[in-house]
Amino acid sequence: MKKLTSLMMATALTATAAAPAFADGHAQKWDMPMAYSASNFHSENGVKFADCVRAGTEGAIDITVHPGGSLFKGADIKRAIQTGQVPIGERLLSGHQNENAVFGFDSVPFLATSFDASAKLFDAAKPKLEEILSDQNLTLIYSVPWPPQGLYFKKEVNSVADMEGVKFRSYNNATARLAELTGMLPVTIEAAEISQAFATGVAESMVSSGATGYDRKVWESLTHFYEVDAWLPYNHVMVNSDTWGGLDADTQAAIMACGETAAADGLEASKAYTQFTLNGLREGGMTVGPAGEGLVNELKVVGETMTAEWLEAAGDDGAAIVDAFKN
């Protein structure tokens, strides 16, 4: 997973043999902010992508990855790309549903609960997603799903009633709404701040993948992880469209070729990381397993409410995405 694949290099090198990236022939150094830790598979995949672009453009585009929210916090990355503060970056777009409800397509509870289903949902949403991003001066390069989302707690939970009053880490509209509908108290916390939030009691629960919990060693504060496969959110790597428009066709082709490989590699890494991180949570001392039938049924009712709300907010675009996904 950490090795640069020969396929990635070969794809980029075949895509272009031309070194100049811009019409004036000048090479460019790009900073690429990412929100998650350097050891997270998304960040590792981003480094491989950067290596691929460097090789494929013969150094014309030299990308430096800044993981862990070190350059911009997660919530600020999208705006930084849009405004040209950085030419490229990665962001969880469901964190921006307040701009457009379509951004939350991948966080509708129990709509797509497996890797195959989430890929079909992404394919259904991608044309509209790219259209919206284009209007915001953003060009989508590649997208990678997280493993299925589960629930973390510092106590045993068998029903929604057991969640009452629990301080819950939220990272987008869907997670905040999930907290409200289950009687929990949503607290907005960036991925880089998770460990501290749990250690200090600012938060006591979250919905996330095994990957996030493993990366942040949440077993130091939490005790239970329930597999509910609520959804598989996507991280998206985007380029500022003005910057993109200044690239020559060969360079664009090389970057897109690397993006295609990064999407495929990222998907495989996400699948492999799923079981690896659940095992890691167990080794850390957490109780890991499927949620009980009663809790699952109660959560599905919550999911139906949230699906209806998302469809109302996303309007015709949302309905078209769900129809394409189901047909």
mmCIF file of C-alpha atoms in Angstrom:
data_model
loop_
_atom_site.group_PDB
_atom_site.id
_atom_site.type_symbol
_atom_site.label_atom_id
_atom_site.label_comp_id
_atom_site.label_asym_id
_atom_site.label_seq_id
_atom_site.Cartn_x
_atom_site.Cartn_y
_atom_site.Cartn_z
ATOM 1 C CA MET A 1 0.000 0.000 0.000
ATOM 2 C CA LYS A 2 2.880 2.356 0.755
ATOM 3 C CA LYS A 3 4.959 1.417 -2.296
ATOM 4 C CA LEU A 4 4.746 3.550 -5.415
ATOM 5 C CA THR A 5 3.228 1.238 -7.968
ATOM 6 C CA SER A 6 4.996 0.735 -11.256
ATOM 7 C CA LEU A 7 1.609 1.089 -12.907
ATOM 8 C CA MET A 8 1.231 4.619 -11.586
ATOM 9 C CA MET A 9 4.629 5.627 -12.924
ATOM 10 C CA ALA A 10 4.100 3.918 -16.254
ATOM 11 C CA THR A 11 0.677 5.480 -16.746
ATOM 12 C CA ALA A 12 2.000 8.969 -16.160
ATOM 13 C CA LEU A 13 5.112 8.511 -18.247
ATOM 14 C CA THR A 14 3.110 7.203 -21.176
ATOM 15 C CA ALA A 15 0.613 10.020 -20.863
ATOM 16 C CA THR A 16 3.217 12.652 -21.640
ATOM 17 C CA ALA A 17 6.817 13.111 -22.536
ATOM 18 C CA ALA A 18 6.659 16.870 -22.503
ATOM 19 C CA ALA A 19 8.243 18.697 -19.592
ATOM 20 C CA PRO A 20 6.752 22.208 -19.862
ATOM 21 C CA ALA A 21 3.611 22.608 -17.787
ATOM 22 C CA PHE A 22 2.674 26.146 -18.732
ATOM 23 C CA ALA A 23 2.641 27.993 -21.999
ATOM 24 C CA ASP A 24 5.733 29.919 -20.881
ATOM 25 C CA GLY A 25 7.547 26.634 -20.116
ATOM 26 C CA HIS A 26 8.091 27.421 -16.422
ATOM 27 C CA ALA A 27 7.915 24.593 -13.896
ATOM 28 C CA GLN A 28 5.649 25.041 -10.884
ATOM 29 C CA LYS A 29 5.899 24.043 -7.231
ATOM 30 C CA TRP A 30 2.468 23.217 -5.831
ATOM 31 C CA ASP A 31 1.508 22.921 -2.159
ATOM 32 C CA MET A 32 -1.205 20.311 -1.513
ATOM 33 C CA PRO A 33 -2.957 20.578 1.887
ATOM 34 C CA MET A 34 -4.647 17.455 3.268
ATOM 35 C CA ALA A 35 -6.643 17.217 6.488
ATOM 36 C CA TYR A 36 -5.647 13.781 7.757
ATOM 37 C CA SER A 37 -2.507 12.429 9.415
ATOM 38 C CA ALA A 38 0.533 11.484 7.352
ATOM 39 C CA SER A 39 -0.043 7.809 8.211
ATOM 40 C CA ASN A 40 -3.643 7.836 6.956
ATOM 41 C CA PHE A 41 -4.130 5.982 3.683
ATOM 42 C CA HIS A 42 -5.601 9.081 1.993
ATOM 43 C CA SER A 43 -2.458 11.058 2.807
ATOM 44 C CA GLU A 44 -0.163 8.218 1.749
ATOM 45 C CA ASN A 45 -2.105 7.988 -1.505
ATOM 46 C CA GLY A 46 -1.703 11.733 -1.959
ATOM 47 C CA VAL A 47 2.076 11.397 -1.660
ATOM 48 C CA LYS A 48 2.058 8.637 -4.298
ATOM 49 C CA PHE A 49 -0.062 10.863 -6.534
ATOM 50 C CA ALA A 50 2.422 13.721 -6.081
ATOM 51 C CA ASP A 51 5.321 11.411 -6.960
ATOM 52 C CA CYS A 52 3.437 10.253 -10.043
ATOM 53 C CA VAL A 53 2.766 13.821 -11.194
ATOM 54 C CA ARG A 54 6.405 14.785 -10.662
ATOM 55 C CA ALA A 55 7.539 11.829 -12.764
ATOM 56 C CA GLY A 56 4.828 12.138 -15.404
ATOM 57 C CA THR A 57 5.487 15.840 -16.004
ATOM 58 C CA GLU A 58 9.270 15.414 -15.753
ATOM 59 C CA GLY A 59 9.362 17.781 -12.805
ATOM 60 C CA ALA A 60 7.256 20.506 -14.425
ATOM 61 C CA ILE A 61 4.727 20.110 -11.602
ATOM 62 C CA ASP A 62 6.374 19.457 -8.238
ATOM 63 C CA ILE A 63 3.724 18.807 -5.562
ATOM 64 C CA THR A 64 4.518 18.975 -1.841
ATOM 65 C CA VAL A 65 1.903 17.260 0.354
ATOM 66 C CA HIS A 66 1.039 18.893 3.708
ATOM 67 C CA PRO A 67 -0.948 16.321 5.774
ATOM 68 C CA GLY A 68 -2.647 16.626 9.144
ATOM 69 C CA GLY A 69 -4.169 20.061 8.538
ATOM 70 C CA SER A 70 -0.678 21.536 8.872
ATOM 71 C CA LEU A 71 -1.048 24.094 6.068
ATOM 72 C CA PHE A 72 -4.813 24.708 6.224
ATOM 73 C CA LYS A 73 -7.375 23.150 8.532
ATOM 74 C CA GLY A 74 -9.759 20.739 6.823
ATOM 75 C CA ALA A 75 -12.641 23.197 6.761
ATOM 76 C CA ASP A 76 -10.456 25.850 5.082
ATOM 77 C CA ILE A 77 -8.879 23.717 2.335
ATOM 78 C CA LYS A 78 -11.647 24.035 -0.247
ATOM 79 C CA ARG A 79 -11.728 27.817 0.012
ATOM 80 C CA ALA A 80 -7.931 27.943 -0.212
ATOM 81 C CA ILE A 81 -8.026 26.067 -3.535
ATOM 82 C CA GLN A 82 -10.924 28.122 -4.894
ATOM 83 C CA THR A 83 -9.205 31.424 -4.154
ATOM 84 C CA GLY A 84 -5.805 30.326 -5.423
ATOM 85 C CA GLN A 85 -4.034 30.346 -2.047
ATOM 86 C CA VAL A 86 -2.954 26.841 -3.066
ATOM 87 C CA PRO A 87 -3.322 25.256 -6.508
ATOM 88 C CA ILE A 88 -4.437 21.819 -5.288
ATOM 89 C CA GLY A 89 -5.776 20.130 -2.164
ATOM 90 C CA GLU A 90 -7.994 17.417 -0.730
ATOM 91 C CA ARG A 91 -11.313 17.937 1.007
ATOM 92 C CA LEU A 92 -14.309 15.987 2.293
ATOM 93 C CA LEU A 93 -16.998 17.844 0.325
ATOM 94 C CA SER A 94 -19.834 16.667 2.554
ATOM 95 C CA GLY A 95 -18.474 19.251 4.995
ATOM 96 C CA HIS A 96 -19.818 21.925 2.621
ATOM 97 C CA GLN A 97 -23.477 20.941 2.296
ATOM 98 C CA ASN A 98 -24.413 24.450 3.407
ATOM 99 C CA GLU A 99 -23.112 25.603 -0.011
ATOM 100 C CA ASN A 100 -24.934 22.909 -1.984
ATOM 101 C CA ALA A 101 -26.835 19.902 -0.654
ATOM 102 C CA VAL A 102 -25.473 17.727 -3.479
ATOM 103 C CA PHE A 103 -22.096 17.774 -1.692
ATOM 104 C CA GLY A 104 -23.717 15.501 0.914
ATOM 105 C CA PHE A 105 -24.661 12.744 -1.545
ATOM 106 C CA ASP A 106 -22.173 10.358 0.093
ATOM 107 C CA SER A 107 -23.389 10.951 3.653
ATOM 108 C CA VAL A 108 -27.026 9.922 3.332
ATOM 109 C CA PRO A 109 -27.397 7.202 5.994
ATOM 110 C CA PHE A 110 -27.904 3.633 4.758
ATOM 111 C CA LEU A 111 -28.284 4.685 1.102
ATOM 112 C CA ALA A 112 -24.983 3.119 -0.020
ATOM 113 C CA THR A 113 -23.462 0.885 2.654
ATOM 114 C CA SER A 114 -20.783 -1.076 0.765
ATOM 115 C CA PHE A 115 -17.839 -0.253 -1.479
ATOM 116 C CA ASP A 116 -19.704 -1.463 -4.578
ATOM 117 C CA ALA A 117 -22.835 0.502 -3.733
ATOM 118 C CA SER A 118 -20.852 3.623 -2.912
ATOM 119 C CA ALA A 119 -19.012 3.412 -6.256
ATOM 120 C CA LYS A 120 -22.364 3.256 -8.046
ATOM 121 C CA LEU A 121 -23.637 6.233 -6.038
ATOM 122 C CA PHE A 122 -20.482 8.220 -6.819
ATOM 123 C CA ASP A 123 -20.840 7.491 -10.539
ATOM 124 C CA ALA A 124 -24.436 8.731 -10.360
ATOM 125 C CA ALA A 125 -23.424 11.932 -8.583
ATOM 126 C CA LYS A 126 -20.162 12.724 -10.398
ATOM 127 C CA PRO A 127 -21.508 14.697 -13.413
ATOM 128 C CA LYS A 128 -23.528 17.053 -11.190
ATOM 129 C CA LEU A 129 -20.688 17.251 -8.674
ATOM 130 C CA GLU A 130 -18.211 18.289 -11.375
ATOM 131 C CA GLU A 131 -20.673 20.872 -12.697
ATOM 132 C CA ILE A 132 -21.085 22.468 -9.266
ATOM 133 C CA LEU A 133 -17.333 22.445 -8.638
ATOM 134 C CA SER A 134 -16.681 23.996 -12.041
ATOM 135 C CA ASP A 135 -18.963 26.895 -11.102
ATOM 136 C CA GLN A 136 -16.801 27.339 -7.999
ATOM 137 C CA ASN A 137 -13.516 27.496 -9.940
ATOM 138 C CA LEU A 138 -12.585 23.910 -9.038
ATOM 139 C CA THR A 139 -11.586 20.967 -11.230
ATOM 140 C CA LEU A 140 -11.986 17.464 -9.785
ATOM 141 C CA ILE A 141 -8.921 15.234 -10.226
ATOM 142 C CA TYR A 142 -9.767 12.122 -8.198
ATOM 143 C CA SER A 143 -11.972 10.866 -5.367
ATOM 144 C CA VAL A 144 -11.445 8.058 -2.839
ATOM 145 C CA PRO A 145 -13.997 6.585 -0.391
ATOM 146 C CA TRP A 146 -13.435 6.046 3.293
ATOM 147 C CA PRO A 147 -14.239 2.635 4.778
ATOM 148 C CA PRO A 148 -17.827 2.194 6.021
ATOM 149 C CA GLN A 149 -18.711 4.475 8.929
ATOM 150 C CA GLY A 150 -19.385 3.087 12.391
ATOM 151 C CA LEU A 151 -20.168 4.517 15.819
ATOM 152 C CA TYR A 152 -17.601 5.105 18.560
ATOM 153 C CA PHE A 153 -18.536 5.421 22.243
ATOM 154 C CA LYS A 154 -16.907 5.306 25.648
ATOM 155 C CA LYS A 155 -19.647 3.017 26.966
ATOM 156 C CA GLU A 156 -21.843 0.158 25.807
ATOM 157 C CA VAL A 157 -24.755 1.367 23.670
ATOM 158 C CA ASN A 158 -27.710 -0.859 22.792
ATOM 159 C CA SER A 159 -30.357 1.686 21.813
ATOM 160 C CA VAL A 160 -30.788 5.274 20.716
ATOM 161 C CA ALA A 161 -31.943 6.044 24.260
ATOM 162 C CA ASP A 162 -28.434 5.160 25.462
ATOM 163 C CA MET A 163 -27.062 8.021 23.330
ATOM 164 C CA GLU A 164 -29.056 10.738 25.089
ATOM 165 C CA GLY A 165 -26.832 13.662 26.104
ATOM 166 C CA VAL A 166 -23.589 12.183 24.761
ATOM 167 C CA LYS A 167 -21.180 14.788 23.310
ATOM 168 C CA PHE A 168 -20.776 13.787 19.671
ATOM 169 C CA ARG A 169 -18.035 14.879 17.270
ATOM 170 C CA SER A 170 -19.588 16.172 14.051
ATOM 171 C CA TYR A 171 -17.778 17.038 10.816
ATOM 172 C CA ASN A 172 -20.618 17.873 8.414
ATOM 173 C CA ASN A 173 -24.363 18.526 8.269
ATOM 174 C CA ALA A 174 -25.202 14.827 8.232
ATOM 175 C CA THR A 175 -23.253 14.023 11.399
ATOM 176 C CA ALA A 176 -24.668 17.045 13.215
ATOM 177 C CA ARG A 177 -28.188 16.014 12.222
ATOM 178 C CA LEU A 178 -27.539 12.412 13.269
ATOM 179 C CA ALA A 179 -26.585 13.718 16.693
ATOM 180 C CA GLU A 180 -29.732 15.823 16.969
ATOM 181 C CA LEU A 181 -32.047 12.991 15.935
ATOM 182 C CA THR A 182 -30.503 10.592 18.460
ATOM 183 C CA GLY A 183 -30.468 13.045 21.364
ATOM 184 C CA MET A 184 -26.704 13.580 21.328
ATOM 185 C CA LEU A 185 -24.950 16.943 21.505
ATOM 186 C CA PRO A 186 -23.012 17.786 18.298
ATOM 187 C CA VAL A 187 -19.577 19.375 18.651
ATOM 188 C CA THR A 188 -17.655 20.380 15.512
ATOM 189 C CA ILE A 189 -14.135 18.959 15.683
ATOM 190 C CA GLU A 190 -11.531 18.699 12.906
ATOM 191 C CA ALA A 191 -9.878 15.337 12.264
ATOM 192 C CA ALA A 192 -6.515 16.626 13.488
ATOM 193 C CA GLU A 193 -8.080 17.549 16.859
ATOM 194 C CA ILE A 194 -9.905 14.271 17.551
ATOM 195 C CA SER A 195 -7.413 12.750 20.008
ATOM 196 C CA GLN A 196 -7.301 15.860 22.168
ATOM 197 C CA ALA A 197 -11.079 16.282 22.072
ATOM 198 C CA PHE A 198 -11.658 12.762 23.402
ATOM 199 C CA ALA A 199 -8.827 12.978 25.922
ATOM 200 C CA THR A 200 -10.236 16.190 27.414
ATOM 201 C CA GLY A 201 -13.898 15.129 27.295
ATOM 202 C CA VAL A 202 -14.907 17.759 24.724
ATOM 203 C CA ALA A 203 -16.333 14.814 22.782
ATOM 204 C CA GLU A 204 -17.343 11.298 23.867
ATOM 205 C CA SER A 205 -18.532 9.753 20.623
ATOM 206 C CA MET A 206 -18.334 9.998 16.838
ATOM 207 C CA VAL A 207 -19.404 8.320 13.620
ATOM 208 C CA SER A 208 -16.361 7.563 11.518
ATOM 209 C CA SER A 209 -14.433 4.757 9.894
ATOM 210 C CA GLY A 210 -12.130 2.370 11.688
ATOM 211 C CA ALA A 211 -9.343 4.208 9.861
ATOM 212 C CA THR A 212 -9.841 7.525 11.662
ATOM 213 C CA GLY A 213 -10.091 5.865 15.060
ATOM 214 C CA TYR A 214 -6.999 3.770 14.426
ATOM 215 C CA ASP A 215 -4.944 6.717 13.158
ATOM 216 C CA ARG A 216 -5.883 8.761 16.225
ATOM 217 C CA LYS A 217 -5.496 5.914 18.760
ATOM 218 C CA VAL A 218 -8.953 6.596 20.137
ATOM 219 C CA TRP A 219 -8.747 3.459 22.315
ATOM 220 C CA GLU A 220 -6.875 5.694 24.748
ATOM 221 C CA SER A 221 -10.234 7.384 25.494
ATOM 222 C CA LEU A 222 -13.048 5.311 23.953
ATOM 223 C CA THR A 223 -14.164 1.727 24.557
ATOM 224 C CA HIS A 224 -16.627 0.606 21.864
ATOM 225 C CA PHE A 225 -16.843 0.636 18.050
ATOM 226 C CA TYR A 226 -20.119 -0.501 16.502
ATOM 227 C CA GLU A 227 -20.115 -1.514 12.837
ATOM 228 C CA VAL A 228 -23.257 0.020 11.357
ATOM 229 C CA ASP A 229 -21.983 0.731 7.806
ATOM 230 C CA ALA A 230 -23.885 4.012 7.775
ATOM 231 C CA TRP A 231 -22.207 5.478 4.668
ATOM 232 C CA LEU A 232 -18.872 5.732 2.863
ATOM 233 C CA PRO A 233 -17.901 9.404 2.497
ATOM 234 C CA TYR A 234 -15.412 10.497 -0.167
ATOM 235 C CA ASN A 235 -12.314 12.661 -0.051
ATOM 236 C CA HIS A 236 -11.831 14.666 -3.244
ATOM 237 C CA VAL A 237 -8.611 16.077 -4.695
ATOM 238 C CA MET A 238 -9.286 19.285 -6.605
ATOM 239 C CA VAL A 239 -7.279 21.843 -8.572
ATOM 240 C CA ASN A 240 -7.957 25.554 -8.910
ATOM 241 C CA SER A 241 -9.549 25.870 -12.357
ATOM 242 C CA ASP A 242 -7.599 29.016 -13.276
ATOM 243 C CA THR A 243 -4.369 27.167 -12.544
ATOM 244 C CA TRP A 244 -5.648 24.140 -14.449
ATOM 245 C CA GLY A 245 -6.496 26.259 -17.466
ATOM 246 C CA GLY A 246 -2.925 27.527 -17.570
ATOM 247 C CA LEU A 247 -1.524 24.023 -18.057
ATOM 248 C CA ASP A 248 -0.798 22.607 -21.477
ATOM 249 C CA ALA A 249 -2.792 19.595 -22.684
ATOM 250 C CA ASP A 250 0.013 17.074 -22.135
ATOM 251 C CA THR A 251 0.472 18.151 -18.537
ATOM 252 C CA GLN A 252 -3.264 18.001 -17.878
ATOM 253 C CA ALA A 253 -3.336 14.498 -19.353
ATOM 254 C CA ALA A 254 -0.439 13.382 -17.150
ATOM 255 C CA ILE A 255 -2.104 14.713 -13.985
ATOM 256 C CA MET A 256 -5.443 13.128 -14.871
ATOM 257 C CA ALA A 257 -3.697 9.802 -15.578
ATOM 258 C CA CYS A 258 -2.114 9.964 -12.137
ATOM 259 C CA GLY A 259 -5.528 10.857 -10.700
ATOM 260 C CA GLU A 260 -7.122 7.776 -12.261
ATOM 261 C CA THR A 261 -4.421 5.582 -10.763
ATOM 262 C CA ALA A 262 -4.723 7.328 -7.384
ATOM 263 C CA ALA A 263 -8.481 6.706 -7.383
ATOM 264 C CA ALA A 264 -7.959 2.997 -8.076
ATOM 265 C CA ASP A 265 -5.094 2.653 -5.596
ATOM 266 C CA GLY A 266 -7.002 4.623 -2.962
ATOM 267 C CA LEU A 267 -10.048 2.389 -3.301
ATOM 268 C CA GLU A 268 -7.957 -0.757 -2.834
ATOM 269 C CA ALA A 269 -6.170 0.826 0.122
ATOM 270 C CA SER A 270 -9.511 1.755 1.691
ATOM 271 C CA LYS A 271 -10.746 -1.822 1.342
ATOM 272 C CA ALA A 272 -7.542 -3.257 2.785
ATOM 273 C CA TYR A 273 -7.480 -0.683 5.577
ATOM 274 C CA THR A 274 -11.015 -1.553 6.696
ATOM 275 C CA GLN A 275 -10.225 -4.879 8.367
ATOM 276 C CA PHE A 276 -6.696 -3.841 9.312
ATOM 277 C CA THR A 277 -7.931 -0.881 11.338
ATOM 278 C CA LEU A 278 -10.771 -2.814 13.003
ATOM 279 C CA ASN A 279 -8.178 -5.349 14.128
ATOM 280 C CA GLY A 280 -6.048 -2.464 15.352
ATOM 281 C CA LEU A 281 -8.909 -1.056 17.436
ATOM 282 C CA ARG A 282 -9.356 -4.506 19.014
ATOM 283 C CA GLU A 283 -5.651 -4.756 19.756
ATOM 284 C CA GLY A 284 -5.900 -1.341 21.407
ATOM 285 C CA GLY A 285 -8.474 -2.801 23.781
ATOM 286 C CA MET A 286 -11.745 -1.654 22.240
ATOM 287 C CA THR A 287 -14.855 -3.804 21.888
ATOM 288 C CA VAL A 288 -15.450 -4.033 18.125
ATOM 289 C CA GLY A 289 -18.413 -5.659 16.406
ATOM 290 C CA PRO A 290 -21.752 -5.181 14.648
ATOM 291 C CA ALA A 291 -24.365 -3.094 16.433
ATOM 292 C CA GLY A 292 -27.301 -4.991 17.918
ATOM 293 C CA GLU A 293 -30.429 -5.505 15.846
ATOM 294 C CA GLY A 294 -32.487 -3.139 17.999
ATOM 295 C CA LEU A 295 -30.002 -0.289 17.620
ATOM 296 C CA VAL A 296 -29.665 -0.895 13.884
ATOM 297 C CA ASN A 297 -33.426 -0.757 13.392
ATOM 298 C CA GLU A 298 -33.682 2.488 15.355
ATOM 299 C CA LEU A 299 -30.830 4.002 13.368
ATOM 300 C CA LYS A 300 -32.497 3.039 10.094
ATOM 301 C CA VAL A 301 -35.557 5.057 11.114
ATOM 302 C CA VAL A 302 -33.234 8.010 11.738
ATOM 303 C CA GLY A 303 -31.682 7.318 8.346
ATOM 304 C CA GLU A 304 -35.062 7.465 6.615
ATOM 305 C CA THR A 305 -35.705 10.884 8.156
ATOM 306 C CA MET A 306 -32.288 12.147 7.056
ATOM 307 C CA THR A 307 -32.715 10.746 3.540
ATOM 308 C CA ALA A 308 -36.038 12.550 3.156
ATOM 309 C CA GLU A 309 -34.481 15.778 4.442
ATOM 310 C CA TRP A 310 -31.519 15.490 2.058
ATOM 311 C CA LEU A 311 -33.774 14.809 -0.922
ATOM 312 C CA GLU A 312 -35.826 17.869 -0.048
ATOM 313 C CA ALA A 313 -32.707 20.035 0.263
ATOM 314 C CA ALA A 314 -31.055 18.671 -2.893
ATOM 315 C CA GLY A 315 -34.252 18.956 -4.947
ATOM 316 C CA ASP A 316 -34.294 17.667 -8.513
ATOM 317 C CA ASP A 317 -30.530 17.128 -8.537
ATOM 318 C CA GLY A 318 -30.720 14.882 -5.484
ATOM 319 C CA ALA A 319 -33.685 12.949 -6.862
ATOM 320 C CA ALA A 320 -31.860 12.402 -10.159
ATOM 321 C CA ILE A 321 -28.781 11.081 -8.328
ATOM 322 C CA VAL A 322 -30.785 8.652 -6.199
ATOM 323 C CA ASP A 323 -32.830 7.500 -9.217
ATOM 324 C CA ALA A 324 -29.667 6.860 -11.250
ATOM 325 C CA PHE A 325 -28.149 5.022 -8.294
ATOM 326 C CA LYS A 326 -31.172 2.756 -7.778
ATOM 327 C CA ASN A 327 -31.736 1.979 -11.458
#
